[in-house]
Amino acid sequence: MVLRGPVRTAARRFAEVVCPPGVRAGDRTDRVLGELELMLGALQPTARTAVAAVFVLIDQAARLHPRARGRRLGRLDDEAADAYLRALLARPGTAAQLAGRLKSLVVMCYYELPEARREIGYDPDPYITAVSRRRLDRYSADIRATEAGVAAPDPWQDRR
Amino acid sequence: MSPLPGLVGQADVGGDIVVDCGAVIVGSGAGGATMAAELSEAGVDVIVIEEGGYHPTESFGTNSCRALRTLYRDGGGGMAVGRPSVLFAEGRCVGGSTVVNGGMSWRTPARVLARWAAGGVTAISEPDMEPYFARAEGRHSVGLQDPGTVGRDSELFRGGAEAKGWTVLPNRRNQLHCAGTNNCTNGCPTGAKRSMLVTSVPRALSLGARLFADCRVDRVTRSGAAVTGVTGHFIRQGGRAGPRMTVRARAVIVAGGAVQTPALLARSGLRSASGTLGRNLSLHPNATVIAFFDEDVTGWQGVHQAFQVREFTPEGLLLTATNLTPPMLAGIMPGHGRELGELMADYNRVVTAGPLVSDSGTGRVRNVPGLGAQVFYRLTDSDAARVVRGVELTGQALFAAGARRLLLPFDGTPEARGPGELRRLLSRPVPKRSIQLYSIHLMGTARMNDDPRRGVTDSFGEFHGVPGLFVADASLFPGPTGINPMETVIALAMRNARQLVERRSRYAI
Ligand SMILES: Cc1cc2nc3c(=O)[nH]c(=O)nc-3n(C[C@H](O)[C@H](O)[C@H](O)COP(=O)(O)OP(=O)(O)OC[C@H]3O[C@@H](n4cnc5c(N)ncnc54)[C@H](O)[C@@H]3O)c2cc1C
């Protein structure tokens, strides 16, 4: 799914506000949106449409927030945008729930970026390579024997 | 070209397909793949239809979002609607949820089997089930972790629980020298986790079964009371509907998991006189406590989950610590923007742990035309109270292990900076709707019972009143297991396959 027009604008501003400030470095926001598009592609069509609508709704509903003075989220400065989303997320009810789910989805996409992972000290690939090699070094005979037995006959011996 | 003999994916299919077989199995997860292997071994001509794609071990990496898109249904974002709603995840790929699960492999507790027997299921006592558990464990290399594969997060949690004097068990897991890569939920990158993808699926195929992946079954077909097969369609890249699939079969085995199975049966026009099809959903609600330590924990180095606190199982509570990848942790962290960044900066000093509640089964799956399976769930007051108690116990263990502060899974609750504060915070009523819950154990929506007025299937999974139609997945459970359910699904599928083979002449398979 490709985010276009007002939905993309709304999603972009939402991502800038909910993700850590590092999202603004380089092309990270675009890449978060790219990851988000892929995630939306995995949803059912009705859910995709609903997500797009919620982005636009959140953008427009900012107009009702006292500090927004009638402006939508995309037009708010960082402080006002942050205050609006804080208020929205803290309000009990469905609106907060929907906004919360979108926030989860977007920040998940952010923490998939390799540099965001590195910045928090998560670098699993060399570790996985090392422990996988150790596994093969230590247990290869047993592993080979088990793999070879996957299709071995195993009929029930007794009759009930 | 498919890398496994007998495997056909959407890319291999140009036009509509019609095939004949003895038994068609819907779903290749714990129940479906086991059935396929057992029936194929007995010489039954088997076709398996799997909605998800084939993703081999070599394709698994550490990108969680990619895994959610390719290996899970709806990107892992299922929701059981209620107050509170419960997020849930199901696998959708060749091998089903076993490809993405944590690999905990436990027998159904004897007290649970006794309850099921008392409720109207025959041949389900512990001695009855023993040969199937043994076979399941042999087939899937169930055992304890090798030394040196347990992470610091697990050790801290174990230490905290033991300091409280609680019983802690090392996990039994379906693993062949698991290296502790902590990548279970993205697919095991070494093949050490003995999921269906590397055990019963290749076994069934090598014994002659055929598997159609990327193919969704839309309906079970019937002629009068007898089943005649299934119809469905292939799913093209990007989700477009592809060619149609028709399977003519003398037995139909539905193993789509506890959400999809009742929805498929309902949209096929099947009704249960018991009125329980789609009802009775249990989902073992889980809640997560996020604990911050002063020391470097680096929980992603070591097995996904190594221990279970069993002290409170009589109360229906199991406590565990499980490491989450950064996207998964960020997804449940409170706060946004700078605040979220500051919390996540401590990623390597975090331990995530929480309770799993053996719930009272008050959910429901409905098939809504155009939308598919929709799930509804009502958390009972007593289950909610147990979640809160489980969170408090988890927090006590984490503080005993040296945690400095805890984030609790209740909206609007401040962080707890010590055991006293935790107790104070949780001594006030916690509004039910503020509890953040998720589930990975869905069960019970086509429960077995020999009495057609009380169950959807008989004790061996045959749909009451529809000869030749079987259910073979977690839907069959009469109630929650209170522990990880996969081995129960596998053992029941082995038992029910054996029964089916012994009666094969009835179905001409
Ligand atoms: C993230 C995660 C972690 C877990 N951890 C553990 C654990 O550590 N230990 C444990 O015991 N359990 C665990 N579980 C639960 C366990 O994996 C399941 O209980 C078990 O796999 C259920 O087996 P099943 O056969 O009912 O369904 P599944 O294994 O989910 O298989 C169902 C399959 O049917 C397919 N399907 C559904 N509908 C259709 C259709 N209409 N047409 C074609 N195909 C269809 C699906 O795509 C899926 O592949 C976990 C689950 C998850 C999601």
XYZ file of C-alpha atoms and ligand atoms in Angstrom:
722
model
C 0.000 0.000 0.000
C 1.336 3.440 -0.910
C 0.433 6.373 1.341
C -0.498 9.369 -0.786
C -1.811 12.945 -0.513
C -3.351 14.048 2.784
C -2.968 10.597 4.332
C 0.775 10.650 3.707
C 1.092 14.196 5.041
C -0.840 13.264 8.167
C 1.110 10.031 8.697
C 4.397 11.868 8.235
C 3.613 14.505 10.851
C 2.266 11.850 13.213
C 5.526 9.888 12.840
C 7.619 12.988 13.526
C 5.764 13.587 16.764
C 5.426 10.053 18.155
C 8.894 8.754 17.261
C 11.974 9.817 19.201
C 13.599 13.014 17.869
C 16.165 10.918 15.963
C 13.449 10.244 13.382
C 14.243 13.611 11.797
C 17.845 12.693 11.012
C 18.565 12.135 7.327
C 15.828 10.249 5.501
C 14.622 8.295 8.534
C 11.053 9.615 8.440
C 10.694 8.517 4.826
C 12.023 5.117 5.667
C 9.647 4.804 8.625
C 6.810 5.599 6.226
C 8.201 3.012 3.795
C 8.184 0.364 6.527
C 4.692 1.500 7.551
C 3.419 1.096 3.996
C 4.707 -2.451 3.947
C 3.004 -3.174 7.279
C -0.283 -1.730 6.062
C 0.014 -3.982 3.025
C -0.213 -6.988 5.372
C -3.590 -5.861 6.756
C -7.004 -6.682 5.385
C -8.291 -4.029 2.954
C -10.901 -2.775 5.435
C -8.286 -2.372 8.148
C -5.996 -0.507 5.721
C -8.758 1.922 4.848
C -9.550 2.394 8.519
C -5.906 3.174 9.350
C -5.727 5.749 6.566
C -8.928 7.346 7.836
C -7.660 7.468 11.415
C -4.470 9.271 10.337
C -6.552 11.951 8.638
C -8.938 12.109 11.570
C -6.118 12.607 14.067
C -4.669 15.318 11.847
C -7.973 17.167 11.573
C -9.123 16.631 15.162
C -6.155 18.701 16.326
C -8.241 21.750 15.380
C -10.336 21.127 18.508
C -7.372 21.168 20.860
C -7.085 24.486 22.765
C -3.420 25.020 21.897
C -4.000 24.365 18.200
C -6.168 27.449 17.665
C -8.037 25.791 14.848
C -5.023 24.356 13.038
C -4.630 20.725 12.017
C -1.743 18.607 13.343
C 0.355 19.135 10.222
C 0.362 22.894 10.873
C 1.263 22.800 14.567
C 4.724 23.517 15.900
C 6.432 20.688 17.783
C 5.357 21.784 21.223
C 1.700 22.185 20.367
C 1.730 18.935 18.374
C 3.242 17.107 21.314
C 0.679 18.596 23.734
C -2.195 17.618 21.431
C -1.046 14.010 21.081
C -0.336 13.731 24.794
C -3.890 14.858 25.535
C -5.346 12.560 22.886
C -3.468 9.482 24.117
C -4.352 10.121 27.751
C -8.094 10.485 27.142
C -10.048 7.360 28.066
C -12.054 5.892 25.207
C -11.920 4.673 21.654
C -10.129 7.691 20.162
C -7.182 7.216 22.501
C -7.173 3.498 21.814
C -7.010 4.007 18.062
C -4.329 6.672 18.369
C -2.403 4.399 20.722
C -2.485 1.539 18.243
C -1.255 3.789 15.447
C 1.491 5.086 17.698
C 2.578 1.501 18.422
C 2.638 0.642 14.746
C 4.653 3.704 13.772
C 7.245 3.425 16.552
C 7.672 -0.259 15.756
C 8.600 0.802 12.236
C 11.058 3.335 13.660
C 12.851 0.760 15.792
C 13.262 -1.443 12.754
C 15.664 1.059 11.215
C 19.217 -0.323 11.526
C 20.615 2.911 12.957
C 17.799 3.199 15.542
C 18.560 -0.371 16.626
C 22.270 0.351 16.842
C 21.715 3.515 18.877
C 20.063 1.488 21.651
C 22.736 -1.210 21.568
C 20.812 -3.882 19.666
C 23.032 -5.575 17.122
C 21.989 -9.214 17.045
C 23.394 -10.420 13.726
C 27.054 -10.958 14.768
C 25.829 -12.594 17.971
C 23.511 -14.934 16.052
C 26.291 -15.841 13.640
C 28.633 -16.671 16.520
C 26.211 -18.821 18.550
C 24.950 -20.584 15.427
C 28.515 -21.507 14.531
C 29.146 -22.718 18.083
C 26.007 -24.868 17.866
C 27.237 -26.551 14.711
C 30.745 -27.013 16.104
C 29.490 -28.678 19.260
C 26.509 -30.689 18.108
C 26.752 -31.303 14.375
C 26.624 -35.114 14.621
C 23.431 -35.064 16.668
C 21.898 -32.386 14.467
C 22.667 -34.338 11.287
C 21.273 -37.554 12.731
C 18.041 -35.861 13.816
C 17.613 -34.073 10.472
C 18.150 -37.360 8.665
C 15.484 -39.014 10.810
C 12.729 -36.512 10.022
C 11.167 -38.842 7.473
C 12.133 -42.155 9.110
C 9.295 -44.682 9.531
C 7.603 -44.487 12.922
C 4.509 -46.702 12.809
C 2.488 -47.486 15.931
C 3.801 -50.822 17.207
C 0.815 -51.867 19.263
C -2.847 -52.112 18.360
C -5.320 -50.598 20.745
C 10.384 -24.395 -8.502
C 9.587 -25.565 -4.981
C 12.405 -26.647 -2.690
C 10.250 -29.328 -1.031
C 8.767 -32.212 -3.028
C 4.994 -31.935 -3.241
C 4.883 -28.231 -2.308
C 3.046 -25.890 -4.658
C 2.937 -22.123 -4.079
C 0.911 -19.437 -5.827
C 3.773 -18.676 -8.210
C 3.584 -22.246 -9.512
C -0.097 -21.950 -10.385
C -1.381 -20.464 -13.640
C -5.060 -21.372 -13.616
C -7.854 -22.952 -11.606
C -7.077 -26.336 -10.078
C -9.283 -29.321 -9.287
C -7.715 -32.253 -7.430
C -8.871 -35.434 -5.718
C -7.529 -37.037 -2.541
C -8.495 -39.150 0.448
C -8.198 -36.461 3.124
C -7.818 -32.723 2.735
C -6.371 -30.782 5.664
C -6.943 -27.063 6.096
C -3.912 -25.469 7.778
C -0.340 -26.665 8.276
C 0.190 -25.618 11.907
C 0.547 -27.757 15.020
C -2.665 -29.682 14.381
C -2.759 -29.778 10.576
C 0.868 -30.743 9.914
C 0.734 -33.447 12.587
C -2.411 -34.913 11.051
C -0.778 -34.781 7.616
C 2.312 -36.660 8.780
C 0.350 -39.294 10.691
C -2.187 -39.957 7.936
C 0.476 -39.988 5.202
C 2.465 -42.523 7.168
C -0.623 -44.754 7.215
C -0.847 -44.477 3.424
C -3.733 -42.009 3.223
C -3.608 -39.760 0.139
C -3.342 -36.331 1.831
C -3.575 -32.772 0.541
C -2.782 -29.855 2.861
C -4.005 -26.360 2.025
C -2.219 -23.500 3.756
C -3.203 -19.863 3.431
C 0.262 -18.550 4.276
C 3.434 -18.786 2.245
C 6.401 -21.108 2.443
C 9.315 -19.403 4.194
C 12.342 -21.627 4.735
C 14.737 -21.340 7.668
C 17.322 -19.486 5.549
C 14.847 -16.634 5.012
C 14.487 -15.820 8.726
C 16.229 -12.723 10.043
C 16.001 -10.208 12.852
C 13.589 -7.775 11.188
C 10.454 -8.106 13.329
C 8.220 -6.032 11.058
C 9.131 -8.218 8.088
C 8.328 -11.309 10.158
C 4.988 -9.837 11.211
C 4.102 -9.170 7.580
C 5.133 -12.524 6.172
C 4.623 -15.069 8.944
C 1.630 -13.725 10.885
C -2.004 -13.095 10.051
C -2.864 -9.399 9.699
C 0.669 -8.359 10.611
C 0.262 -9.899 14.058
C -2.350 -7.319 14.964
C -5.466 -9.336 15.761
C -7.868 -7.810 18.246
C -10.458 -9.458 20.459
C -12.883 -6.626 21.013
C -13.989 -5.972 24.580
C -13.345 -3.832 27.619
C -10.435 -4.114 27.569
C -9.739 -5.375 24.077
C -7.073 -8.057 23.848
C -4.428 -7.957 21.119
C -3.631 -11.388 19.740
C -1.299 -12.979 17.216
C -1.656 -16.071 15.027
C 0.844 -17.523 12.598
C -0.041 -17.660 8.909
C 2.621 -19.515 6.972
C 3.623 -23.078 6.206
C 4.043 -24.511 9.723
C 1.456 -22.134 11.216
C 2.000 -20.569 14.635
C 4.698 -23.126 15.457
C 7.056 -21.199 13.156
C 6.792 -18.052 15.276
C 6.108 -19.469 18.702
C 8.471 -19.575 21.651
C 8.940 -23.331 21.555
C 7.731 -24.014 25.088
C 6.549 -27.597 25.057
C 4.568 -28.889 27.996
C 2.181 -31.775 28.484
C -1.401 -30.979 29.384
C -1.528 -31.012 33.196
C -3.236 -34.104 34.640
C -5.794 -31.970 36.481
C -6.826 -30.364 33.185
C -7.200 -33.745 31.467
C -9.240 -34.965 34.435
C -11.514 -31.930 34.117
C -11.976 -32.577 30.404
C -12.759 -36.244 31.072
C -15.289 -35.335 33.754
C -16.868 -32.901 31.320
C -17.617 -35.569 28.708
C -14.474 -36.396 26.703
C -13.471 -40.065 26.541
C -9.989 -41.621 26.348
C -8.293 -38.485 27.619
C -6.860 -39.506 30.968
C -3.147 -39.055 31.605
C -2.387 -42.750 30.869
C -4.495 -42.530 27.685
C -2.499 -39.530 26.502
C 0.963 -40.669 27.615
C 1.923 -42.427 24.325
C 0.938 -39.362 22.305
C 2.889 -36.964 24.495
C 5.906 -39.271 24.242
C 5.560 -39.459 20.456
C 5.125 -35.683 20.155
C 8.195 -35.058 22.302
C 10.305 -37.524 20.317
C 9.185 -36.082 16.990
C 9.990 -32.537 18.066
C 13.131 -33.071 20.182
C 11.543 -31.736 23.364
C 14.002 -31.189 26.180
C 15.905 -28.707 28.311
C 18.256 -26.021 27.008
C 21.947 -26.814 26.623
C 24.232 -25.013 29.091
C 25.353 -21.548 28.067
C 22.206 -20.624 26.139
C 20.178 -18.917 28.862
C 20.200 -15.123 28.908
C 20.759 -12.755 31.801
C 17.146 -11.566 31.734
C 15.909 -15.090 32.416
C 18.524 -15.636 35.119
C 17.547 -12.425 36.871
C 13.878 -13.361 36.864
C 14.622 -16.869 38.105
C 16.850 -15.452 40.844
C 14.148 -13.009 41.934
C 11.478 -15.708 42.065
C 13.735 -18.107 43.949
C 14.634 -15.370 46.414
C 10.911 -15.183 47.162
C 10.963 -18.946 47.763
C 8.829 -19.754 44.716
C 8.969 -22.889 42.564
C 10.710 -22.223 39.259
C 10.989 -24.787 36.442
C 13.355 -24.689 33.470
C 11.333 -24.694 30.281
C 10.941 -27.818 28.200
C 11.196 -26.751 24.605
C 10.936 -28.376 21.190
C 14.506 -27.624 20.243
C 17.545 -29.397 18.916
C 20.487 -27.705 20.615
C 18.883 -24.269 20.558
C 21.685 -21.726 20.298
C 19.768 -19.038 22.201
C 19.467 -16.591 19.312
C 16.283 -15.153 20.814
C 14.715 -14.907 17.397
C 11.827 -17.354 17.965
C 9.066 -14.934 17.088
C 10.750 -13.934 13.805
C 11.315 -17.572 12.791
C 14.251 -19.629 14.068
C 17.298 -18.761 11.947
C 19.100 -22.047 12.718
C 16.243 -24.548 12.443
C 16.946 -25.576 16.036
C 13.332 -24.875 17.001
C 11.591 -27.994 15.779
C 8.528 -26.293 14.384
C 6.237 -27.989 11.888
C 8.216 -26.300 9.123
C 11.216 -28.542 9.802
C 9.479 -31.650 11.183
C 5.968 -32.770 10.290
C 5.638 -30.728 7.087
C 8.725 -32.221 5.373
C 7.861 -35.581 6.912
C 4.348 -35.554 5.434
C 5.650 -34.429 2.053
C 8.325 -37.090 1.953
C 5.618 -39.644 2.757
C 3.625 -38.541 -0.282
C 1.396 -35.695 0.917
C 0.859 -32.642 -1.306
C 0.842 -29.114 0.110
C -0.688 -26.071 -1.580
C 0.635 -22.888 0.051
C -0.686 -19.323 -0.482
C -4.138 -20.866 -0.804
C -7.091 -19.906 1.370
C -9.951 -22.302 1.922
C -13.241 -20.446 1.612
C -15.688 -23.275 2.203
C -16.096 -26.865 3.218
C -18.346 -28.478 0.608
C -21.036 -31.072 1.291
C -23.562 -33.206 -0.451
C -26.408 -33.877 1.950
C -24.833 -34.707 5.289
C -21.557 -35.954 3.816
C -18.521 -33.767 3.213
C -17.153 -33.695 -0.316
C -14.077 -31.468 0.005
C -13.200 -27.791 0.088
C -13.063 -24.820 -2.245
C -10.750 -21.859 -1.998
C -8.462 -19.570 -3.925
C -4.778 -18.796 -4.275
C -3.498 -15.488 -2.972
C -1.234 -13.568 -5.307
C 1.614 -11.347 -4.126
C 0.109 -8.190 -2.628
C -3.036 -10.037 -1.523
C -4.950 -10.189 -4.833
C -7.195 -13.223 -5.303
C -5.698 -15.735 -7.731
C -6.922 -18.960 -9.353
C -9.608 -21.049 -7.719
C -8.876 -24.300 -5.952
C -11.264 -27.225 -5.626
C -10.339 -30.321 -3.661
C -12.599 -33.355 -3.779
C -11.974 -35.469 -0.700
C -13.648 -38.154 1.350
C -12.520 -36.673 4.649
C -12.064 -33.000 5.503
C -9.889 -32.014 8.454
C -10.073 -28.403 9.539
C -7.001 -27.164 11.441
C -6.960 -23.428 10.848
C -6.523 -22.506 14.514
C -9.112 -21.482 17.101
C -10.080 -18.262 15.328
C -10.166 -19.316 11.676
C -11.637 -22.807 12.153
C -15.017 -21.785 13.611
C -15.264 -18.951 11.075
C -14.634 -21.342 8.157
C -17.148 -23.853 9.497
C -19.749 -21.133 10.027
C -19.330 -19.661 6.545
C -19.693 -23.179 5.170
C -23.172 -23.243 6.685
C -22.302 -25.704 9.446
C -24.102 -25.407 12.743
C -23.599 -27.230 16.002
C -26.648 -28.361 17.940
C -24.697 -27.465 21.065
C -24.663 -23.802 20.077
C -20.991 -23.729 21.070
C -19.349 -23.359 17.623
C -17.279 -20.172 17.880
C -18.041 -19.789 21.577
C -16.025 -20.803 24.628
C -12.893 -18.965 23.437
C -10.122 -18.943 26.011
C -6.996 -16.969 25.308
C -4.739 -17.063 28.352
C -4.538 -13.275 28.708
C -0.963 -12.040 29.245
C 0.245 -8.725 30.637
C 3.783 -7.346 30.502
C 5.723 -5.595 33.240
C 8.739 -3.620 32.004
C 11.548 -3.575 34.571
C 14.637 -1.362 34.446
C 17.870 -2.573 36.021
C 21.132 -0.750 36.720
C 23.186 -3.501 35.147
C 23.514 -4.414 31.500
C 21.067 -7.273 30.885
C 21.274 -7.549 27.074
C 18.304 -9.887 27.147
C 18.490 -10.632 23.434
C 21.543 -12.784 24.055
C 20.039 -16.066 25.187
C 16.937 -18.147 24.701
C 13.599 -16.397 24.285
C 12.166 -17.717 27.563
C 14.038 -20.074 29.864
C 11.982 -20.515 33.039
C 8.439 -20.607 34.345
C 7.384 -19.698 37.862
C 4.962 -22.476 38.781
C 4.264 -21.416 42.353
C 0.856 -19.980 41.478
C -0.492 -22.501 38.977
C -3.149 -23.627 41.489
C -4.473 -20.051 41.187
C -4.306 -20.252 37.381
C -1.229 -18.024 37.118
C 2.027 -18.689 35.321
C 4.830 -16.115 35.489
C 7.551 -15.857 32.858
C 10.235 -13.493 31.536
C 10.480 -13.151 27.769
C 12.781 -10.823 25.890
C 11.158 -8.550 23.313
C 12.857 -7.182 20.204
C 13.112 -3.348 20.026
C 10.044 -2.907 17.785
C 7.948 -5.147 20.033
C 9.091 -3.354 23.184
C 8.610 0.080 21.626
C 5.103 -1.006 20.613
C 4.055 -1.480 24.247
C 6.124 1.297 25.863
C 4.147 4.237 27.212
C 4.999 7.732 26.049
C 6.019 9.111 22.710
C 8.647 11.354 21.186
C 11.575 12.275 23.443
C 10.121 10.380 26.428
C 9.876 7.158 24.412
C 13.414 7.676 23.141
C 14.694 8.000 26.711
C 12.942 4.818 27.817
C 14.183 2.882 24.800
C 17.743 4.140 25.324
C 17.791 1.739 28.295
C 16.782 -1.188 26.082
C 19.723 -3.299 27.189
C 18.880 -2.771 30.862
C 15.300 -3.956 30.543
C 13.687 -7.229 31.609
C 10.135 -7.890 30.425
C 8.071 -10.379 32.391
C 4.482 -11.035 33.279
C 1.621 -13.340 34.144
C -0.378 -15.650 31.919
C -3.858 -16.258 33.261
C -5.779 -19.492 32.838
C -9.037 -17.757 31.973
C -12.659 -18.720 32.180
C -13.412 -18.815 28.465
C -15.857 -16.067 27.698
C -14.854 -15.115 24.184
C -16.540 -15.647 20.869
C -15.566 -15.846 17.210
C -18.137 -14.743 14.625
C -17.871 -14.954 10.891
C -18.924 -11.580 9.511
C -19.496 -11.624 5.746
C -16.955 -9.354 4.058
C -14.843 -9.050 7.192
C -14.127 -12.688 8.055
C -13.483 -13.875 11.588
C -14.234 -11.254 14.234
C -13.296 -11.956 17.824
C -15.026 -10.705 20.963
C -13.893 -11.262 24.511
C -15.171 -10.373 27.945
C -12.594 -10.399 30.690
C -14.357 -11.602 33.816
C -13.913 -9.741 37.085
C -12.135 -12.684 38.650
C -9.743 -13.019 35.687
C -9.071 -9.275 35.865
C -8.267 -9.607 39.560
C -5.875 -12.437 38.758
C -4.125 -10.340 36.111
C -3.566 -7.639 38.726
C -2.324 -10.177 41.253
C -0.048 -11.735 38.610
C 1.401 -8.328 37.807
C 2.055 -7.686 41.486
C 3.779 -11.059 41.937
C 5.864 -10.487 38.797
C 6.838 -7.079 40.124
C 7.848 -8.539 43.480
C 10.146 -11.047 41.766
C 11.659 -8.318 39.606
C 12.342 -6.078 42.595
C 13.837 -9.056 44.438
C 16.138 -9.478 41.421
C 17.339 -5.875 41.692
C 14.982 -3.928 39.405
C 15.022 -0.160 40.051
C 11.636 0.710 38.634
C 8.715 -0.912 36.880
C 6.283 0.191 34.207
C 2.960 -1.532 34.768
C 0.483 -2.689 32.113
C -2.333 -0.458 33.358
C -3.129 2.784 31.520
C -2.478 5.837 33.640
C -0.702 4.033 36.484
C 2.572 5.701 37.500
C 5.783 3.706 37.572
C 6.600 1.749 40.722
C 9.982 2.407 42.349
C 9.915 -0.263 45.020
C 7.874 -3.188 46.389
C 6.058 -0.959 48.868
C 5.006 1.465 46.171
C 3.917 -1.429 43.952
C 1.725 -2.773 46.714
C 0.256 0.671 47.368
C -0.463 1.286 43.691
C -2.201 -2.040 43.267
C -4.160 -1.885 46.501
C -6.449 0.627 44.766
C -8.944 -0.836 42.323
C -7.497 -1.117 38.817
C -10.208 -0.296 36.244
C -10.687 -3.318 34.010
C -10.620 -1.287 30.815
C -7.174 0.111 31.693
C -5.501 -3.322 31.591
C -3.254 -3.861 28.562
C -3.593 -7.482 27.506
C -2.384 -9.633 24.682
C -2.740 -13.281 23.762
C -0.878 -15.909 21.786
C -2.848 -18.928 23.014
C -6.266 -19.157 21.378
C -8.360 -22.198 22.269
C -11.746 -23.806 22.644
C -14.062 -22.593 19.855
C -15.109 -26.025 18.548
C -14.848 -27.977 21.732
C -14.998 -31.735 21.886
C -17.598 -33.573 23.904
C -19.295 -36.873 23.253
C -22.646 -35.272 23.924
C -23.741 -33.356 20.788
C -25.680 -30.976 23.031
C -22.469 -29.930 24.759
C -19.754 -30.030 22.152
C -19.104 -29.366 18.475
C -17.155 -32.580 17.877
C -16.958 -35.967 19.513
C -13.997 -36.982 21.662
C -11.883 -37.635 18.559
C -12.590 -34.430 16.690
C -15.378 -35.608 14.352
C -18.042 -32.937 13.856
C -21.320 -34.174 15.359
C -23.783 -35.062 12.626
C -21.344 -34.582 9.720
C -19.482 -37.832 9.099
C -16.034 -37.323 7.597
C -15.620 -33.759 8.862
C -12.970 -33.352 11.565
C -11.446 -30.549 13.599
C -7.781 -30.981 14.542
C -6.465 -27.869 16.233
C -6.626 -25.824 19.428
C -10.337 -25.225 18.817
C -10.986 -28.687 20.234
C -9.942 -27.874 23.790
C -12.890 -27.974 26.198
C -11.149 -25.290 28.246
C -7.810 -23.562 28.764
C -4.767 -25.718 29.477
C -3.224 -23.209 31.868
C 0.157 -23.893 30.230
C 1.518 -23.497 26.703
C -0.909 -25.340 24.429
C 1.153 -26.556 21.438
C 2.037 -29.997 22.764
C -1.614 -30.612 23.635
C -2.597 -29.746 20.052
C 0.050 -32.083 18.638
C -0.725 -34.976 20.988
C -4.463 -34.715 20.328
C -3.838 -34.648 16.578
C -1.722 -37.810 16.873
C -4.397 -39.514 18.952
C -7.208 -38.471 16.631
C -5.247 -39.400 13.500
C -4.702 -42.857 14.922
C -8.408 -43.245 15.584
C -9.200 -42.057 12.073
C -6.746 -44.534 10.550
C -8.303 -47.368 12.545
C -11.710 -46.397 11.156
C -10.535 -45.515 7.670
C -12.856 -47.969 5.967
C -15.839 -45.871 7.162
C -14.543 -42.993 5.099
C -12.970 -44.990 2.275
C -9.638 -43.251 2.697
C 3.957 -15.626 18.949
C 3.448 -16.938 19.487
C 4.155 -17.591 20.497
C 3.681 -18.802 21.010
N 4.452 -19.494 21.925
C 4.076 -20.751 22.283
C 4.935 -21.572 23.051
O 6.060 -21.197 23.381
N 4.492 -22.815 23.403
C 3.248 -23.269 23.059
O 2.876 -24.369 23.457
N 2.428 -22.503 22.303
C 2.826 -21.294 21.879
N 2.028 -20.561 21.046
C 0.724 -21.133 20.653
C 0.870 -22.305 19.692
O 1.777 -21.995 18.663
C -0.516 -22.619 19.144
O -1.343 -22.958 20.254
C -0.544 -23.769 18.172
O 0.339 -23.571 17.106
C -1.971 -23.899 17.653
O -2.032 -24.893 16.671
P -3.214 -24.872 15.621
O -3.030 -26.055 14.770
O -4.475 -24.707 16.375
O -3.044 -23.529 14.774
P -1.791 -22.888 14.026
O -0.512 -23.510 14.451
O -1.916 -21.432 14.220
O -2.023 -23.250 12.490
C -3.162 -22.843 11.780
C -2.783 -22.689 10.313
O -3.966 -22.744 9.532
C -3.877 -21.798 8.494
N -5.234 -21.435 8.067
C -6.185 -20.830 8.808
N -7.310 -20.659 8.095
C -7.059 -21.155 6.864
C -7.836 -21.238 5.680
N -9.100 -20.781 5.622
N -7.269 -21.785 4.580
C -5.994 -22.274 4.620
N -5.223 -22.197 5.726
C -5.744 -21.656 6.843
C -3.137 -20.637 9.117
O -2.560 -19.813 8.129
C -2.119 -21.358 9.994
O -0.904 -21.555 9.316
C 2.461 -19.351 20.528
C 1.764 -18.698 19.522
C 2.244 -17.507 18.990
C 1.460 -16.823 17.901
